[in-house]
CSV table of N, CA and C and ligand atoms in Angstrom, one decimal:
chain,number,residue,atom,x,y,z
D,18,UNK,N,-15.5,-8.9,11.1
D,18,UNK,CA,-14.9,-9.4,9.9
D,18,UNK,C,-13.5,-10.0,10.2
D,19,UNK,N,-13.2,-11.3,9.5
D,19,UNK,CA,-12.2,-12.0,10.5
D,19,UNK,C,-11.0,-11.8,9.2
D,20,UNK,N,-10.1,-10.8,8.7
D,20,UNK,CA,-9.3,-10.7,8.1
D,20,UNK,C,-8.0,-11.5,8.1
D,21,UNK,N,-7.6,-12.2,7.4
D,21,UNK,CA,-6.5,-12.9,7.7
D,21,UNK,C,-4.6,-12.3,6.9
D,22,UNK,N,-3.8,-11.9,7.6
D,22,UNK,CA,-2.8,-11.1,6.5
D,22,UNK,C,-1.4,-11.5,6.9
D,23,UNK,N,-1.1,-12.1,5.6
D,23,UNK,CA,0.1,-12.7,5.6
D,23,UNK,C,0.9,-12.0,4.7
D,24,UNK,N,2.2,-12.5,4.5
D,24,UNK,CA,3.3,-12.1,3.3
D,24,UNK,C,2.4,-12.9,1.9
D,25,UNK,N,2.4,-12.0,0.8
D,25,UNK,CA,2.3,-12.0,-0.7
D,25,UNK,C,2.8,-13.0,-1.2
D,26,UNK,N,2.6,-14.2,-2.0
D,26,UNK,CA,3.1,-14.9,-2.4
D,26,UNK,C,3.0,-15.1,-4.5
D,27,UNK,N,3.8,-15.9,-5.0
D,27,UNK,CA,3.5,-15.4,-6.3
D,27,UNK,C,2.6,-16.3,-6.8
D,28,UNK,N,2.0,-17.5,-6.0
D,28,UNK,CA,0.8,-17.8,-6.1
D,28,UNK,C,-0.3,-17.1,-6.3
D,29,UNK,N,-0.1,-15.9,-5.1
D,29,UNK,CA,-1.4,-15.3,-4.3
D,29,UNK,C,-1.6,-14.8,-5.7
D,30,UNK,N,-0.7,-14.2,-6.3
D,30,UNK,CA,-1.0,-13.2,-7.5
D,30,UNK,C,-1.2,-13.9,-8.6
D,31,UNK,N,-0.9,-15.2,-8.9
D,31,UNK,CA,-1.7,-15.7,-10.1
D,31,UNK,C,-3.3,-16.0,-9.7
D,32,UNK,N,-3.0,-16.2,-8.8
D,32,UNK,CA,-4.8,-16.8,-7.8
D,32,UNK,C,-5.6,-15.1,-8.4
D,33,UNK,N,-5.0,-13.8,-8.3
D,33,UNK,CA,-5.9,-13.1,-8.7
D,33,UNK,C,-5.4,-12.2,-9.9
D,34,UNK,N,-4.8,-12.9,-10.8
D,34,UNK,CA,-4.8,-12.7,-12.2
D,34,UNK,C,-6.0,-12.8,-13.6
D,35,UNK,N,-6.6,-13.1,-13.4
D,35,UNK,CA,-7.6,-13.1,-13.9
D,35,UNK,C,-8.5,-11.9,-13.6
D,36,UNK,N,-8.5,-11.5,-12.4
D,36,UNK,CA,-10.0,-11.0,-11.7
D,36,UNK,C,-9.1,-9.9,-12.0
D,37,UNK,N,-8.1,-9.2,-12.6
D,37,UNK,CA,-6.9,-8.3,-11.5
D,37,UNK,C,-7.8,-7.1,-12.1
D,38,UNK,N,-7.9,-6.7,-13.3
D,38,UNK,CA,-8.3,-5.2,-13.8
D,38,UNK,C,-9.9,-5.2,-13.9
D,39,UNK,N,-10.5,-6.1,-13.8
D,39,UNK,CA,-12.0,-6.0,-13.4
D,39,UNK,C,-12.2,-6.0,-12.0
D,40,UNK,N,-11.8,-6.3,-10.9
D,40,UNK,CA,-11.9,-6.7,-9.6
D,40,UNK,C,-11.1,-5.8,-8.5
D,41,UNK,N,-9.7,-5.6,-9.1
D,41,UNK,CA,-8.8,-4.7,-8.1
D,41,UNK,C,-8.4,-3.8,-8.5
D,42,UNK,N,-7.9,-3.7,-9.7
D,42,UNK,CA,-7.5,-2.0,-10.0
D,42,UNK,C,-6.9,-2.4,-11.6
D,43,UNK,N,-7.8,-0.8,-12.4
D,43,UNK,CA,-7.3,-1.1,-13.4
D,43,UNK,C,-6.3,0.0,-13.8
D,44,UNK,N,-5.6,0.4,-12.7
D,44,UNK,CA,-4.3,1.5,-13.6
D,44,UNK,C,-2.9,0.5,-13.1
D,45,UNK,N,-3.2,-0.4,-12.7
D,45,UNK,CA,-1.9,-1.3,-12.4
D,45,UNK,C,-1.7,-2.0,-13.2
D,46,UNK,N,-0.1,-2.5,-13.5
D,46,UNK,CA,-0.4,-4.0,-14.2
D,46,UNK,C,0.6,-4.8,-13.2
D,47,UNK,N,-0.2,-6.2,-13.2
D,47,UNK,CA,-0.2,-7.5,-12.8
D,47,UNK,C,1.2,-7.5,-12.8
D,48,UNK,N,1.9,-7.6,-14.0
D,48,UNK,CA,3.4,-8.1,-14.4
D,48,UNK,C,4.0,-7.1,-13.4
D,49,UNK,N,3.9,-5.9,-13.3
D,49,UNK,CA,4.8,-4.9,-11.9
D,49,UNK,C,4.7,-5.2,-10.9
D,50,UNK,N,3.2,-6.0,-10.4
D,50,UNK,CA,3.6,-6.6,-9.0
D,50,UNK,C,4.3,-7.9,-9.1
D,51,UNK,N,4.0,-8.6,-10.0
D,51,UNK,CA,5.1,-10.5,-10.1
D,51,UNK,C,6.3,-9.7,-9.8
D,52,UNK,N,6.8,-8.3,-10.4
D,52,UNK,CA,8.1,-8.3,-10.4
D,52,UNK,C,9.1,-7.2,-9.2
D,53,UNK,N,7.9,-7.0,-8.4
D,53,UNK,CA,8.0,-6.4,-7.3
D,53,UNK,C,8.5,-7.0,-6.2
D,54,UNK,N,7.3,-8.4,-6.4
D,54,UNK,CA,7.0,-9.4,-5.5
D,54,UNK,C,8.6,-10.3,-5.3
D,55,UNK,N,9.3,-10.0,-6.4
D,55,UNK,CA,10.8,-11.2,-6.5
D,55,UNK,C,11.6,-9.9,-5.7
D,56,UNK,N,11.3,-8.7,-6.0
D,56,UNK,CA,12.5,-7.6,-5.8
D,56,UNK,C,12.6,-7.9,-4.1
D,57,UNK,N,14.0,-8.2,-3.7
D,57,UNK,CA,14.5,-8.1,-2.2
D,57,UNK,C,14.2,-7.5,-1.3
D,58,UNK,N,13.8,-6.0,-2.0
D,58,UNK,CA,13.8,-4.9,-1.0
D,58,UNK,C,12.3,-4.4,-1.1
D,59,UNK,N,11.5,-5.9,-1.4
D,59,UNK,CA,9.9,-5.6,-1.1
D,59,UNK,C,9.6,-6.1,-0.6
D,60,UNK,N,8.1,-5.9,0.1
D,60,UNK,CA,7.6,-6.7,1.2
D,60,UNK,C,6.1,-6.3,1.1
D,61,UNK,N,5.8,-7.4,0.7
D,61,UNK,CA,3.8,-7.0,0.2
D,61,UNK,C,3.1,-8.5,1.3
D,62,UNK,N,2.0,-7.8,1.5
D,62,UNK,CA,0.9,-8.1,2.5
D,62,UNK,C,0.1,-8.5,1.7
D,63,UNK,N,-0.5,-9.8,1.8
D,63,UNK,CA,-2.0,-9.8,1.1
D,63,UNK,C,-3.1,-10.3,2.3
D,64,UNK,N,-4.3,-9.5,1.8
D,64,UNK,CA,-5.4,-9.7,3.0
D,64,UNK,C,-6.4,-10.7,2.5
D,65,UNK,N,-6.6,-11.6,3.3
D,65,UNK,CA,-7.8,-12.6,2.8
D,65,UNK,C,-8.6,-12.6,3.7
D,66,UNK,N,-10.1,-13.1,3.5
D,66,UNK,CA,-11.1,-13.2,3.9
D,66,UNK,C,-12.1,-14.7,4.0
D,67,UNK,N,-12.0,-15.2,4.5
D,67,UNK,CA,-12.0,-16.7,4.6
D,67,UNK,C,-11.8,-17.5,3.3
D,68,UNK,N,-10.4,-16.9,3.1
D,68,UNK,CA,-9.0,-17.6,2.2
D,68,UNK,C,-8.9,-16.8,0.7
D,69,UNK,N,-10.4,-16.1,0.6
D,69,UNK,CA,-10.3,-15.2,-0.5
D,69,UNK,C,-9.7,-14.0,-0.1
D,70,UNK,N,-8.8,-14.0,-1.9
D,70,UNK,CA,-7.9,-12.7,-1.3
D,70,UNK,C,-8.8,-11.5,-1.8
D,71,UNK,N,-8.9,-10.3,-0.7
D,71,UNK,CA,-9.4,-8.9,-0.9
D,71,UNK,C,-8.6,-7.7,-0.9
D,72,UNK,N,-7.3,-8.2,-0.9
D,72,UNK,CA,-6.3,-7.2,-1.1
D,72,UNK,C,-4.6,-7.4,-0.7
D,73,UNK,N,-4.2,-6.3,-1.3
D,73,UNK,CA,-3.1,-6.5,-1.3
D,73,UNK,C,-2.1,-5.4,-1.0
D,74,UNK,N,-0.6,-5.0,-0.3
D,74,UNK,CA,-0.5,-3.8,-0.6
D,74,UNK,C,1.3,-4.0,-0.3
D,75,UNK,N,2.0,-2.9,-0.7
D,75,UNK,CA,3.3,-3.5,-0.5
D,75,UNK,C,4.3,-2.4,0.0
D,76,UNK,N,5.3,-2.4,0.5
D,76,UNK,CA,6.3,-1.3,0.1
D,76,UNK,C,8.4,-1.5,-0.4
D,77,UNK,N,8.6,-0.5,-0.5
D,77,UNK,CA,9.9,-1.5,-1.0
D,77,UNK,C,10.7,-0.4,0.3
D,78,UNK,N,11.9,-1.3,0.3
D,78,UNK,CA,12.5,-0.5,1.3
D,78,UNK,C,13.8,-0.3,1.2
D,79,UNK,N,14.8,1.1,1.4
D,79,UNK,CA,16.0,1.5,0.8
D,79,UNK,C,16.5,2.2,2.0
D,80,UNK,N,17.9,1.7,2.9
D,80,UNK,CA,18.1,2.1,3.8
D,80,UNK,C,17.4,1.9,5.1
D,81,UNK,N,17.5,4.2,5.4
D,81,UNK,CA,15.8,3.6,6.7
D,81,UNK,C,15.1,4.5,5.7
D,82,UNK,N,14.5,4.1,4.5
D,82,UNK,CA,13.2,5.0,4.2
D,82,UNK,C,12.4,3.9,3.3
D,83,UNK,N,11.0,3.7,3.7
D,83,UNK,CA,10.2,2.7,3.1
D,83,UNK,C,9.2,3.5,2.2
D,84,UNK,N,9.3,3.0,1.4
D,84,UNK,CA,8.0,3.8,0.4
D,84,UNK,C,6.8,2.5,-0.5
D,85,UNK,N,5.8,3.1,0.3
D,85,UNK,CA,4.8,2.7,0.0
D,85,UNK,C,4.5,2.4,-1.6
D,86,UNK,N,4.5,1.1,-2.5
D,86,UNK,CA,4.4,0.8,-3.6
D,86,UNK,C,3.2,0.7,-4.3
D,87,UNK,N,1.7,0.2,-3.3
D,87,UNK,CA,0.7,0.5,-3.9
D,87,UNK,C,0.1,-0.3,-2.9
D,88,UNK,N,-1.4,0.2,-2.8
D,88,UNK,CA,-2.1,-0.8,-1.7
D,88,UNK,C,-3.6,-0.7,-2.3
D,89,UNK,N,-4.1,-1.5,-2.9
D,89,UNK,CA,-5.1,-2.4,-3.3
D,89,UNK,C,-6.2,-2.8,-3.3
D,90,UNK,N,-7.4,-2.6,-2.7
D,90,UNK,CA,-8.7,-3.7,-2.1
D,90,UNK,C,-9.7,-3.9,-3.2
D,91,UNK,N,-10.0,-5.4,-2.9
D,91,UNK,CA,-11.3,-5.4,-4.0
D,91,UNK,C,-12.2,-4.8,-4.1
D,92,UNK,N,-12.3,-4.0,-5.2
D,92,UNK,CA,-13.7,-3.2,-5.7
D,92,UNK,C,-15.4,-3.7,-4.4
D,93,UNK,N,-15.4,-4.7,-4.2
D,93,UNK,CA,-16.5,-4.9,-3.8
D,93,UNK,C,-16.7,-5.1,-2.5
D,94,UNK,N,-15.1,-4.8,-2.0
D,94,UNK,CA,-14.6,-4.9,-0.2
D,94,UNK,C,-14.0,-3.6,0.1
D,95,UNK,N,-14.3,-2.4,-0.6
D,95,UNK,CA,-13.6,-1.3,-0.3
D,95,UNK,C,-14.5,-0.8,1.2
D,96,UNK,N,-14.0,0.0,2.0
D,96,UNK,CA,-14.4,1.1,2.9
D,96,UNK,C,-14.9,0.2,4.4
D,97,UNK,N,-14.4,-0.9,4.4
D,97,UNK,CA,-14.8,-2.3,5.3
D,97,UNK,C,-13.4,-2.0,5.8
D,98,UNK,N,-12.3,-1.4,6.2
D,98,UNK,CA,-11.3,-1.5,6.8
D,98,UNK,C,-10.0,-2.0,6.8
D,99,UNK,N,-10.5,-2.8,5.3
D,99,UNK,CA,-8.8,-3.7,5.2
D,99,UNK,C,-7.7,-3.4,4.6
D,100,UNK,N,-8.1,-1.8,4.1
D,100,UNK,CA,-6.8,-1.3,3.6
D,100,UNK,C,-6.0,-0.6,4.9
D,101,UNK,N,-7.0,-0.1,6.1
D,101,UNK,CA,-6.4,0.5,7.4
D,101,UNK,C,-5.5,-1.1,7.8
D,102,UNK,N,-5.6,-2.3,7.9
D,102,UNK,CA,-5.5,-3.4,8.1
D,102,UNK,C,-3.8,-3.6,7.6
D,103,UNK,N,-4.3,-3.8,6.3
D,103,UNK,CA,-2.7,-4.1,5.8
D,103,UNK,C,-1.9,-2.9,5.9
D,104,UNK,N,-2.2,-1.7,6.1
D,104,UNK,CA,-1.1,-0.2,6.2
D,104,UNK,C,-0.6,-0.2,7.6
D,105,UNK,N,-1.8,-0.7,8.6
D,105,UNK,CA,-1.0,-0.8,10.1
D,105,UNK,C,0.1,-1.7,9.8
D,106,UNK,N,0.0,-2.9,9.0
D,106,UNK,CA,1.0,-4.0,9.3
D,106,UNK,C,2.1,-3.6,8.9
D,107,UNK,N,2.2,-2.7,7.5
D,107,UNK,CA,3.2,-2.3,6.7
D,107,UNK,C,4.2,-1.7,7.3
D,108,UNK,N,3.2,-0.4,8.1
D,108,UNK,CA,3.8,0.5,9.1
D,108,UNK,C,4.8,-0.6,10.1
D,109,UNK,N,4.1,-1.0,10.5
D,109,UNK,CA,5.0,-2.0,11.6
D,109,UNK,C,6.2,-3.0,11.1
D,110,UNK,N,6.2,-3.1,9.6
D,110,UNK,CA,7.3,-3.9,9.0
D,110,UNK,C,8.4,-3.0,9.0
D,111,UNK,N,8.2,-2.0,8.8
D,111,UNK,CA,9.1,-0.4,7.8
D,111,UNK,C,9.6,0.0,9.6
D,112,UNK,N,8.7,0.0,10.5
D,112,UNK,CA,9.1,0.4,12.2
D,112,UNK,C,10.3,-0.8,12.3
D,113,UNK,N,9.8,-2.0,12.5
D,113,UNK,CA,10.7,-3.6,12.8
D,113,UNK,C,12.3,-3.1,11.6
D,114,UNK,N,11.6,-3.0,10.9
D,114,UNK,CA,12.9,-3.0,9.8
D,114,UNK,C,14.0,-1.3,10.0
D,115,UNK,N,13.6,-0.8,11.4
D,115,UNK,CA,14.6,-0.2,11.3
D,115,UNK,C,14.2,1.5,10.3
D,116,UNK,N,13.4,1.8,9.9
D,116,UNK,CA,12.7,2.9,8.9
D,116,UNK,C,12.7,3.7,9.6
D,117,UNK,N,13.3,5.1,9.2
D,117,UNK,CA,12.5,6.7,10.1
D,117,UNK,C,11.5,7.2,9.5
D,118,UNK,N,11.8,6.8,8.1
D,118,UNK,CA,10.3,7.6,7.6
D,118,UNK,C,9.6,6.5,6.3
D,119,UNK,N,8.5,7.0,6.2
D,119,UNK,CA,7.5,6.0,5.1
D,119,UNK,C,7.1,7.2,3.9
D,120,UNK,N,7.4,7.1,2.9
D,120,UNK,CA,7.1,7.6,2.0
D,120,UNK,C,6.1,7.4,0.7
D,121,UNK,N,5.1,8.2,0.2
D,121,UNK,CA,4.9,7.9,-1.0
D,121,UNK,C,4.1,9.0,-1.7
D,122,UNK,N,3.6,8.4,-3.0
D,122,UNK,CA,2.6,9.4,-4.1
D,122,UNK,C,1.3,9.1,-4.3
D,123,UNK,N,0.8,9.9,-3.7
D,123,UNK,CA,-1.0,10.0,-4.2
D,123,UNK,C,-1.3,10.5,-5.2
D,124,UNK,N,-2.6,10.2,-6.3
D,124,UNK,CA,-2.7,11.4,-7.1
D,124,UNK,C,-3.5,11.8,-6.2
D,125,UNK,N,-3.7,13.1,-6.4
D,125,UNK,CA,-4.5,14.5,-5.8
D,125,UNK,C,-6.3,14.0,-6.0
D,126,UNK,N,-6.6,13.1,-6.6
D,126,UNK,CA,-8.0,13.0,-6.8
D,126,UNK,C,-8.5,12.4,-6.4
D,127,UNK,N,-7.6,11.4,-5.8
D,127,UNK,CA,-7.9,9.9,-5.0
D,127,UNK,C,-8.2,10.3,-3.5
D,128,UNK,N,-9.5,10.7,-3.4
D,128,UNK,CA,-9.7,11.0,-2.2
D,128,UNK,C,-9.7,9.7,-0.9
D,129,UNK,N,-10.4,8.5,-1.2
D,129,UNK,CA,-10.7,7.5,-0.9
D,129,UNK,C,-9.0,6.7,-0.1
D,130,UNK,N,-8.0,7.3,-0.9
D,130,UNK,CA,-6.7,7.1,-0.3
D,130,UNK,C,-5.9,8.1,0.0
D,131,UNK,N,-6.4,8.9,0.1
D,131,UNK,CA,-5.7,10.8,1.2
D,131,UNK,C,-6.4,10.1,2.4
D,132,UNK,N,-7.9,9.8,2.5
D,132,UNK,CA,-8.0,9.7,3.7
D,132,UNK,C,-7.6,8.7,4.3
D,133,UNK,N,-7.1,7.9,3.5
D,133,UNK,CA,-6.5,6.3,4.4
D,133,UNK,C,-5.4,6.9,4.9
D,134,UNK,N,-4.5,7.5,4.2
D,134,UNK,CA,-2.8,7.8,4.7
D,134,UNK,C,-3.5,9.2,5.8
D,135,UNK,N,-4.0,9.8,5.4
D,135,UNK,CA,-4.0,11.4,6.4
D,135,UNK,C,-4.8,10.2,7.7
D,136,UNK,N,-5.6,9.1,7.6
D,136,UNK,CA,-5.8,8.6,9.1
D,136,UNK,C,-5.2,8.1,9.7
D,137,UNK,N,-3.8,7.6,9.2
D,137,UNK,CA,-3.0,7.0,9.3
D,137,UNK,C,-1.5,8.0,10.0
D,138,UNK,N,-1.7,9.4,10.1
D,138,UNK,CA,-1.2,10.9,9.9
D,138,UNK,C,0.2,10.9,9.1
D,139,UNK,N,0.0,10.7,7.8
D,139,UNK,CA,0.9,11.0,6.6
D,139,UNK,C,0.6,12.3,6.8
D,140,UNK,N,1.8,13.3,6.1
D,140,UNK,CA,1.5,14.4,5.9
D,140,UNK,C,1.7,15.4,4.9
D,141,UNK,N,1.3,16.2,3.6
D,141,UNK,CA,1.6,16.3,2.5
D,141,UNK,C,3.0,16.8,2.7
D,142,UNK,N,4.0,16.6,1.8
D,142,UNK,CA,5.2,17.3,2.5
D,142,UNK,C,5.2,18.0,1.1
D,143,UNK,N,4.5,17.5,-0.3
D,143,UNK,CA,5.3,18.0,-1.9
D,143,UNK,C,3.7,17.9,-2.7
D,144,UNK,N,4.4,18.4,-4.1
D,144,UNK,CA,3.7,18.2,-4.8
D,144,UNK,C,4.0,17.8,-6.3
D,145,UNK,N,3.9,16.5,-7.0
D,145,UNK,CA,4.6,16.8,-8.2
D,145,UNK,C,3.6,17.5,-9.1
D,146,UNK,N,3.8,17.9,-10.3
D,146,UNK,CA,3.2,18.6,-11.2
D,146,UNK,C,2.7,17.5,-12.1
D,147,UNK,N,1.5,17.1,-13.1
D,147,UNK,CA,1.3,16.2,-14.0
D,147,UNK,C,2.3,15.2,-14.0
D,148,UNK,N,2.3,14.7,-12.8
D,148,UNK,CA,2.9,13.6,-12.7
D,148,UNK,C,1.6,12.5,-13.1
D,149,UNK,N,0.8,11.8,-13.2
D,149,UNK,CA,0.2,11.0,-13.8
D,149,UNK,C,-0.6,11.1,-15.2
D,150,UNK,N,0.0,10.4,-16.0
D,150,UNK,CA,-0.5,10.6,-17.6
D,150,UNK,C,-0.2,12.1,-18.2
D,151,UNK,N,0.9,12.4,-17.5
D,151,UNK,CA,0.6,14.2,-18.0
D,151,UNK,C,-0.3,14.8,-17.6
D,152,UNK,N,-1.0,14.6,-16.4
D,152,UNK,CA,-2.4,15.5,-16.2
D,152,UNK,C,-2.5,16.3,-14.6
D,153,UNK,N,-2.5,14.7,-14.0
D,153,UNK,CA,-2.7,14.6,-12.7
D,153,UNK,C,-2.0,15.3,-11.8
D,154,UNK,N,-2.0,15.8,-10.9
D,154,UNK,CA,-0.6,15.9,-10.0
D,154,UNK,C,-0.3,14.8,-9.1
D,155,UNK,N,0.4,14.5,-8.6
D,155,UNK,CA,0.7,13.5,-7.3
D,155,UNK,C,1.2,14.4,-6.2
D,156,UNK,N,0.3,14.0,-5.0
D,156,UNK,CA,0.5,14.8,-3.9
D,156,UNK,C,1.5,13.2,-3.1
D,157,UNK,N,3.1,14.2,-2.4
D,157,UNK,CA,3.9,13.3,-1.4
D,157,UNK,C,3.6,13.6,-0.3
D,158,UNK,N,3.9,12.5,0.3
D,158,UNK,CA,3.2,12.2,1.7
D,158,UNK,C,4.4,11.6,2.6
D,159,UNK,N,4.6,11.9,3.7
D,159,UNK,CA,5.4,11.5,4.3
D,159,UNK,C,5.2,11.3,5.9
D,160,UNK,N,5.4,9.8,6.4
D,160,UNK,CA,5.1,9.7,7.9
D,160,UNK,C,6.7,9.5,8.5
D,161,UNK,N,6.8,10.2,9.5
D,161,UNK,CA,7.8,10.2,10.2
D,161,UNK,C,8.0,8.6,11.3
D,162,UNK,N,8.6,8.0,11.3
D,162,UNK,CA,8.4,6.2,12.6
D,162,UNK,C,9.6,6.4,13.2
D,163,UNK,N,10.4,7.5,13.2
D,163,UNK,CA,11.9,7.6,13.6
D,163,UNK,C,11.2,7.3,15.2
D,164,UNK,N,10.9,7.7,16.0
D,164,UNK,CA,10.7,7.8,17.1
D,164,UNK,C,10.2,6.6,18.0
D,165,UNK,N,8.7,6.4,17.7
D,165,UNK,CA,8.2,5.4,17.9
D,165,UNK,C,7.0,5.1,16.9
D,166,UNK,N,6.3,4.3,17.2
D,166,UNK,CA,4.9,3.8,15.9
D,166,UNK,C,3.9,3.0,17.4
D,167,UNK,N,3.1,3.7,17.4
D,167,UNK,CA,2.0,3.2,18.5
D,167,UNK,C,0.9,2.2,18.1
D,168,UNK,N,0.8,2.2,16.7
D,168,UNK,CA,-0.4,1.7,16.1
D,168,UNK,C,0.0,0.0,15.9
D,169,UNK,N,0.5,-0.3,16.5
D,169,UNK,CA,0.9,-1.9,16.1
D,169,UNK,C,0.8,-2.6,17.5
D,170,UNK,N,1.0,-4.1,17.6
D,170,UNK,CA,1.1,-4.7,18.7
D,170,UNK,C,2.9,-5.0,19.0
D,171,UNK,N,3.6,-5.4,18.0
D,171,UNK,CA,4.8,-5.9,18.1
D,171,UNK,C,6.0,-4.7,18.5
D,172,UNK,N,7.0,-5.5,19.6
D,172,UNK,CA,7.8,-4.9,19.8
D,172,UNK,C,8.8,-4.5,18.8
D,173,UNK,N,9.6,-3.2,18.6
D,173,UNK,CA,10.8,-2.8,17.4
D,173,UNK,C,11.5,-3.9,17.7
D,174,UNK,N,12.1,-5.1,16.6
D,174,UNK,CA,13.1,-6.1,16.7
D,174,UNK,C,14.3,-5.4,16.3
D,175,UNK,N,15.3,-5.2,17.0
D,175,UNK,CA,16.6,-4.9,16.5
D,175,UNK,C,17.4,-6.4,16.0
U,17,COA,C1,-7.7,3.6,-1.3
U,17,COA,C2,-8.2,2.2,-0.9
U,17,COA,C3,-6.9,1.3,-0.8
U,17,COA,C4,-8.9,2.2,0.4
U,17,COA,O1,-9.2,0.9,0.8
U,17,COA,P1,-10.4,0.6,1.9
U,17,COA,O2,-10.2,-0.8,2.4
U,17,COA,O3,-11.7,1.0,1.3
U,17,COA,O4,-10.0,1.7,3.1
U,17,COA,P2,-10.5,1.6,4.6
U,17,COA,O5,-11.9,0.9,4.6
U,17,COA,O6,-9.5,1.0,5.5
U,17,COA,O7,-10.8,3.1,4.9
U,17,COA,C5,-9.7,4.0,5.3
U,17,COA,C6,-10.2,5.4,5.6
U,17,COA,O8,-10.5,6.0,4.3
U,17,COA,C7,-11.9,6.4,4.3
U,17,COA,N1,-12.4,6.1,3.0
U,17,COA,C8,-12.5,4.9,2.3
U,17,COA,N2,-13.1,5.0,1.2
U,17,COA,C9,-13.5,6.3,1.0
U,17,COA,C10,-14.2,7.0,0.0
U,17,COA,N3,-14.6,6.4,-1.1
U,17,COA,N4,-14.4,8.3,0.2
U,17,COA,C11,-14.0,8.9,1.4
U,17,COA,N5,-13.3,8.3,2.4
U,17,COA,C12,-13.1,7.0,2.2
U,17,COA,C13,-12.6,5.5,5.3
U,17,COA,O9,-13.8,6.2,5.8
U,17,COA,C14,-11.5,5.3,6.4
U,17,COA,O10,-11.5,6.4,7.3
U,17,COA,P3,-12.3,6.2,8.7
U,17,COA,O11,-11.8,4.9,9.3
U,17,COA,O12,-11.8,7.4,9.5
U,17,COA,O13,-13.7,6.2,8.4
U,17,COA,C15,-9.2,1.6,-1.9
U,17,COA,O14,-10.2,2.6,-2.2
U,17,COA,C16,-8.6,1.1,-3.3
U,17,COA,O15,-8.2,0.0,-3.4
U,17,COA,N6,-8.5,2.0,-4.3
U,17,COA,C17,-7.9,1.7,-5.6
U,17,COA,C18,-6.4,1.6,-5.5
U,17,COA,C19,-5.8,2.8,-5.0
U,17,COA,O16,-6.1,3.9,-5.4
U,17,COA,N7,-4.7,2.7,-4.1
U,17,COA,C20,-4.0,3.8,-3.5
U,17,COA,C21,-2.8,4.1,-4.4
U,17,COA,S1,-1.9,5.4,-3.8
């Protein structure tokens, strides 16, 4: 599968406006990534597939700590590798940019993305309580890159 992944554009995201809560996810809304996508201290990946987009994923970054924003795949391209795809790159943005650690929130149910970050070796560090809709919990996850980050091709740019 010949994945292609570039930086996010606010094209990319009207290009999948239409499809967004039938096709990629329906607990998001569209309008928080347009307004993510302008925010300085973000930086979203989108993944295409001979030019169609199958995903997307982002993180925002504060100092050295990057926290994962949300990462994405189309419903009908899931478990095909392209979410391990855009997380390696992200990892390697958050490493380039200087980041010791990568942070974020799972809900606890979402098995399908514990195993992406735990392959990725996030590690639970917390737990919030009905943090989603009042119900859910969100489990925090935290990868340490202070050191080094193996999983990429590019050297750390200082
Ligand atoms: C979570 C999500 C991004 C994973 O995307 P994906 O492209 O299917 O993930 P990958 O194919 O790269 O798989 C990554 C790992 O998770 C595992 N995995 C993927 N889907 C799985 C499932 N339904 N159940 C169990 N494991 C699963 C894969 O086996 C793989 O591990 P492996 O390489 O050791 O086999 C996708 O399911 C999704 O878009 N979900 C909705 C949005 C969401 O919940 N995002 C996360 C918000 S925190």
């Amino acid at each position: 599968m010949n994945i292609e992944i570039s930086i996010m554009s606010l094209d990319d995201v009207l290009a999948i406006k239409d499809e967004f809560y039938n096709s990629f996810d329906e607990f998001w809304r569209i309008e928080i990534l347009q307004e993510e996508l302008q925010h300085e201290n973000s930086k979203y990946l989108v993944a295409k597939l001979c030019g169609e987009i199958v995903g997307f994923a982002g993180i925002k970054i504060i100092l050295d700590e990057a926290e994962i924003m949300n990462i994405v795949i189309r419903k009908d391209k899931r478990n095909q590798g392209i979410a391990s795809s855009l997380l390696s790159e992200l990892i390697q943005i958050a490493y380039n940019s200087n980041c010791s650690t990568i942070l974020l929130e799972v809900n606890e149910n979402n098995l399908p993305a514990i195993h992406l970050y735990e392959k990725f070796s996030f590690e639970r560090i917390g737990l919030r309580k009905k943090y989603y809709n009042n119900t859910d919990n969100a489990i925090l996850m935290k990868k340490d890159i202070s050191v080094t980050y193996q999983g990429g091709t590019n050297e750390k740019q200082k």
